[in-house]
Amino acid sequence: MQNKKHSTILKSNRDYKTLFAIEATLLRQAGSISKLKAELPTLLKNALAEVIDNERTGRRTLSDLEKTEKTYIGTKVEILVRNYFRLPKGNLDLKINGNDVDIKNTVGSNWMIPPEALNKACILVALNDQFCWFGVFMASPENLTSGANRDQKRSVSAAGFLNIHWILFGEKYPAVAELPNCPSCGRKSA
């Protein structure tokens, strides 16, 4: 992801307290930053490996996937992130410190933010074949593009990229972890 840059969020930023409080909760739920760095990339890489499904399909990379499969990865990431942090579902994807938070994933270079997430905090996840990014972001109008798509979704603006608070930045995936066998049928489980 060439256009990802470390955030420049200063304490004077109006979203600083909210974003850093969300980060603190996420790190507390994970156990520590080192646990998060060890576990979340593995979880995300395993999710990608399940969809790519090299053993049965012969595919090896994200570019081999169909558009619908890439969309499915976003849904899978949302569920895995919520379960990993053991946080309740809110009006959006989850609730953190009383805030409704949307989880957005991309396998491209930007995220599509729906109108219901406007002025709400978002967890942004980005994946490619070798690395992952994980951060928090406020989907305020000044952080989003002015134009919307037909679903009224807007993307993160160039200025908005500087207001993403990255918790994991270009974290390299470990080797794909072996999935456990299902106790009832013996097949590999997700």
Coordinates of C-alpha atoms in Angstrom, one line a residue:
M1 CA 0.0 0.0 0.0
Q2 CA 2.1 2.8 -1.3
N3 CA -0.1 5.7 -0.1
K4 CA -0.2 4.7 3.5
K5 CA 1.7 7.0 5.8
H6 CA 2.2 7.1 9.5
S7 CA -0.3 9.4 11.1
T8 CA 0.4 12.9 12.2
I9 CA -2.4 13.1 14.8
L10 CA -1.4 15.6 17.5
K11 CA -2.9 16.0 20.9
S12 CA -4.5 19.2 19.5
N13 CA -6.5 17.1 17.0
R14 CA -10.2 17.1 18.0
D15 CA -10.4 13.3 17.6
Y16 CA -7.2 12.5 19.5
K17 CA -8.8 11.6 22.8
T18 CA -11.5 9.4 21.1
L19 CA -9.0 7.5 18.8
F20 CA -6.4 6.9 21.5
A21 CA -9.1 5.8 24.0
I22 CA -10.3 3.3 21.4
E23 CA -6.7 2.1 20.8
A24 CA -6.2 1.7 24.6
T25 CA -9.4 -0.5 24.8
L26 CA -8.3 -2.6 21.8
L27 CA -4.8 -3.1 23.3
R28 CA -6.3 -4.0 26.7
Q29 CA -8.7 -6.5 25.0
A30 CA -5.8 -8.0 23.0
G31 CA -3.6 -8.2 26.1
S32 CA -0.7 -6.0 24.9
I33 CA 0.7 -4.5 21.7
S34 CA 3.1 -7.5 21.4
K35 CA 0.2 -10.0 21.6
L36 CA -1.7 -8.0 19.0
K37 CA 1.3 -7.9 16.7
A38 CA 1.7 -11.7 17.1
E39 CA -1.9 -12.7 16.8
L40 CA -3.9 -10.3 14.5
P41 CA -1.6 -10.7 11.4
T42 CA -1.9 -14.5 11.8
L43 CA -5.7 -14.3 12.1
L44 CA -5.9 -12.1 9.0
K45 CA -3.4 -14.2 7.0
N46 CA -5.4 -17.3 7.8
A47 CA -8.6 -15.6 6.6
L48 CA -6.9 -14.7 3.3
A49 CA -5.6 -18.3 3.0
E50 CA -9.1 -19.7 3.5
V51 CA -10.5 -17.6 0.7
I52 CA -7.6 -18.1 -1.7
D53 CA -7.8 -21.8 -0.9
N54 CA -4.6 -22.7 -2.7
E55 CA -4.9 -26.4 -2.1
R56 CA -8.3 -26.8 -3.9
T57 CA -8.1 -23.9 -6.4
G58 CA -4.4 -23.5 -7.3
R59 CA -4.7 -19.7 -6.6
R60 CA -1.9 -18.1 -4.8
T61 CA -2.6 -14.3 -4.4
L62 CA -5.3 -11.8 -3.8
S63 CA -5.3 -10.8 -7.5
D64 CA -6.5 -14.3 -8.3
L65 CA -9.7 -13.7 -6.5
E66 CA -13.1 -12.7 -7.9
K67 CA -14.6 -9.4 -6.9
T68 CA -17.2 -11.1 -4.7
E69 CA -14.5 -13.1 -2.9
K70 CA -12.7 -9.8 -2.1
T71 CA -16.0 -8.4 -0.7
Y72 CA -16.4 -11.6 1.4
I73 CA -12.9 -11.0 2.9
G74 CA -14.2 -7.7 4.2
T75 CA -17.2 -9.4 5.9
K76 CA -14.9 -12.1 7.3
V77 CA -12.4 -9.6 8.7
E78 CA -15.3 -7.6 10.3
I79 CA -16.5 -10.8 12.2
L80 CA -12.9 -11.9 13.1
V81 CA -11.9 -8.5 14.4
R82 CA -15.1 -8.2 16.6
N83 CA -14.6 -11.7 17.9
Y84 CA -10.8 -11.3 18.5
F85 CA -11.4 -8.2 20.7
R86 CA -14.4 -9.7 22.4
L87 CA -16.4 -6.6 21.9
P88 CA -20.2 -6.3 21.4
K89 CA -22.0 -5.5 18.2
G90 CA -23.3 -2.0 18.1
N91 CA -25.5 -0.1 15.7
L92 CA -22.5 -0.3 13.3
D93 CA -20.0 -3.2 13.5
L94 CA -19.1 -3.0 17.2
K95 CA -19.3 -0.8 20.3
I96 CA -16.1 0.5 22.0
N97 CA -16.2 2.8 25.0
G98 CA -19.9 3.7 24.2
N99 CA -19.0 4.6 20.6
D100 CA -20.4 2.9 17.6
V101 CA -17.5 1.9 15.5
D102 CA -17.5 0.7 11.9
I103 CA -14.9 -1.9 10.7
K104 CA -13.7 -1.3 7.1
N105 CA -11.4 -3.6 5.2
T106 CA -9.6 -3.1 1.9
V107 CA -7.5 -5.3 -0.3
G108 CA -7.0 -2.2 -2.5
S109 CA -5.7 1.2 -1.6
N110 CA -8.6 2.9 0.1
W111 CA -11.8 2.2 2.1
M112 CA -15.4 2.9 1.2
I113 CA -17.1 4.7 4.2
P114 CA -20.9 4.4 4.2
P115 CA -23.1 7.4 5.2
E116 CA -24.1 5.7 8.5
A117 CA -20.4 5.9 9.6
L118 CA -20.1 9.6 9.0
N119 CA -18.7 11.3 12.1
K120 CA -18.1 7.9 13.7
A121 CA -14.9 6.1 14.5
C122 CA -13.8 3.4 12.2
I123 CA -11.3 0.6 12.5
L124 CA -9.5 0.4 9.2
V125 CA -7.8 -2.8 8.0
A126 CA -5.8 -3.2 4.9
L127 CA -4.5 -6.4 3.5
N128 CA -2.2 -7.5 0.7
D129 CA -0.4 -10.7 0.0
Q130 CA 2.5 -10.0 2.4
F131 CA 1.5 -7.3 4.9
C132 CA -1.4 -5.9 6.9
W133 CA -2.3 -2.5 8.4
F134 CA -4.7 -1.9 11.3
G135 CA -5.7 1.5 12.6
V136 CA -8.4 3.8 13.9
F137 CA -9.9 6.8 12.1
M138 CA -12.6 9.3 12.5
A139 CA -14.9 9.4 9.4
S140 CA -15.5 13.1 9.6
P141 CA -16.3 15.1 6.4
E142 CA -12.9 16.7 6.3
N143 CA -11.2 13.2 6.3
L144 CA -13.3 12.0 3.4
T145 CA -13.5 12.8 -0.3
S146 CA -16.3 15.1 -1.4
G147 CA -17.7 12.8 -4.1
A148 CA -19.7 9.7 -3.3
N149 CA -20.4 6.6 -5.3
R150 CA -23.9 5.4 -6.1
D151 CA -24.3 3.9 -2.6
Q152 CA -23.3 7.3 -1.2
K153 CA -20.1 5.9 0.1
R154 CA -17.0 8.1 0.3
S155 CA -13.4 7.2 0.5
V156 CA -10.6 8.5 2.7
S157 CA -9.1 11.7 1.3
A158 CA -5.4 12.4 0.9
A159 CA -5.6 14.6 4.0
G160 CA -7.6 12.0 5.8
F161 CA -4.8 9.4 5.4
L162 CA -2.7 11.6 7.7
N163 CA -5.4 11.3 10.3
I164 CA -5.4 7.5 10.5
H165 CA -3.9 6.4 13.7
W166 CA -2.0 3.2 12.8
I167 CA -1.7 0.6 15.5
L168 CA -0.1 -1.9 13.1
F169 CA 1.7 -0.5 10.1
G170 CA 2.8 -2.7 7.3
E171 CA 3.0 -5.7 9.6
K172 CA 4.5 -8.7 7.8
Y173 CA 2.4 -11.9 8.1
P174 CA 4.0 -14.9 9.8
A175 CA 3.8 -18.2 8.0
V176 CA 0.2 -19.4 7.8
A177 CA -0.7 -21.1 11.0
E178 CA -2.1 -24.6 10.8
L179 CA -5.9 -24.5 11.5
P180 CA -7.2 -26.9 14.1
N181 CA -9.2 -29.9 13.2
C182 CA -13.0 -29.8 13.8
P183 CA -13.6 -32.2 16.8
S184 CA -16.8 -33.7 15.2
C185 CA -15.8 -34.2 11.6
G186 CA -12.0 -34.0 11.6
R187 CA -11.9 -31.3 8.8
K188 CA -9.8 -28.2 9.2
S189 CA -12.0 -25.4 10.8
A190 CA -11.9 -21.7 10.5

